[in-house]
Short mmCIF file of C-alpha atoms in Angstrom, two decimals:
data_model
loop_
_atom_site.label_atom_id
_atom_site.label_comp_id
_atom_site.label_asym_id
_atom_site.label_seq_id
_atom_site.Cartn_x
_atom_site.Cartn_y
_atom_site.Cartn_z
CA VAL J 1 4.94 -0.33 -13.40
CA TYR J 2 4.28 -3.96 -13.30
CA GLY J 3 4.43 -5.68 -9.89
CA GLN J 4 4.33 -9.38 -9.43
CA SER J 5 1.31 -10.17 -11.66
CA ARG J 6 -0.76 -6.96 -11.93
CA PRO J 7 0.11 -3.47 -13.22
CA TRP J 8 0.51 -0.63 -10.66
CA VAL J 9 -0.38 3.00 -11.27
CA ILE J 10 2.20 5.02 -9.41
CA ASP J 11 0.89 8.50 -8.38
CA SER J 12 3.87 10.71 -7.80
CA SER J 13 1.91 13.04 -5.61
CA ALA J 14 0.68 10.28 -3.35
CA PHE J 15 2.35 9.69 -0.08
CA ASN J 16 0.87 6.33 0.45
CA HIS J 17 -0.35 3.53 -1.79
CA ILE J 18 -2.95 0.86 -1.10
CA SER J 19 -3.06 -2.86 -1.97
CA GLY J 20 -5.48 -5.62 -0.98
CA ASP J 21 -2.98 -8.38 -1.77
CA VAL J 22 -1.01 -9.39 1.36
CA SER J 23 1.40 -11.49 -0.72
CA LEU J 24 2.98 -8.33 -2.29
CA PHE J 25 4.24 -7.02 1.09
CA THR J 26 7.87 -7.68 1.87
CA SER J 27 7.39 -6.49 5.41
CA MET J 28 4.23 -5.64 7.40
CA SER J 29 3.27 -4.27 10.77
CA SER J 30 -0.28 -5.10 11.87
CA GLN J 31 -2.47 -2.41 13.26
CA LYS J 32 -4.27 -3.14 16.53
CA LEU J 33 -6.80 -0.35 16.51
CA PRO J 34 -9.19 0.33 13.68
CA ASN J 35 -7.46 2.99 11.49
CA LEU J 36 -9.12 4.85 8.75
CA ILE J 37 -7.60 6.56 5.63
CA THR J 38 -9.35 8.84 3.23
CA ILE J 39 -9.23 7.85 -0.39
CA THR J 40 -9.53 10.16 -3.49
CA ASN J 41 -13.31 10.06 -3.62
CA GLY J 42 -13.55 11.22 0.03
CA SER J 43 -14.64 7.90 1.46
CA LYS J 44 -12.94 6.50 4.55
CA VAL J 45 -11.69 2.91 4.52
CA ALA J 46 -10.14 0.80 7.25
CA PHE J 47 -6.67 -0.73 6.79
CA LYS J 48 -5.18 -3.83 8.55
CA GLY J 49 -1.46 -3.05 8.36
CA VAL J 50 1.26 -0.86 7.15
CA GLY J 51 4.28 -2.18 5.23
CA GLN J 52 6.61 -2.16 2.25
CA ILE J 53 6.03 -3.49 -1.30
CA SER J 54 8.98 -4.05 -3.65
CA LEU J 55 7.90 -3.66 -7.29
CA SER J 56 11.50 -4.16 -8.57
CA PRO J 57 14.90 -4.22 -7.09
CA SER J 58 15.20 -0.47 -7.53
CA LEU J 59 11.53 0.46 -6.66
CA ASN J 60 10.33 0.05 -3.16
CA LEU J 61 7.01 1.58 -1.96
CA LYS J 62 7.08 2.28 1.85
CA PHE J 63 4.05 2.98 4.06
CA ASP J 64 1.74 1.00 1.92
CA PHE J 65 -1.62 -0.03 3.50
CA LEU J 66 -3.40 -3.38 3.45
#
């Protein structure tokens, strides 16, 4: 799937998706406490916010992390 300028790989078994590009988010809630998520290789990474990214009018990804 192609987003604004970069391709996205959509994992149908993933509950959440991650982007480092704040300009892709159509809505965002900042996180006040340090929050960690575990990525596929087992590493833990901090995220700054949770929001929604719209890849197309009919494809919205909710609960995305920045």
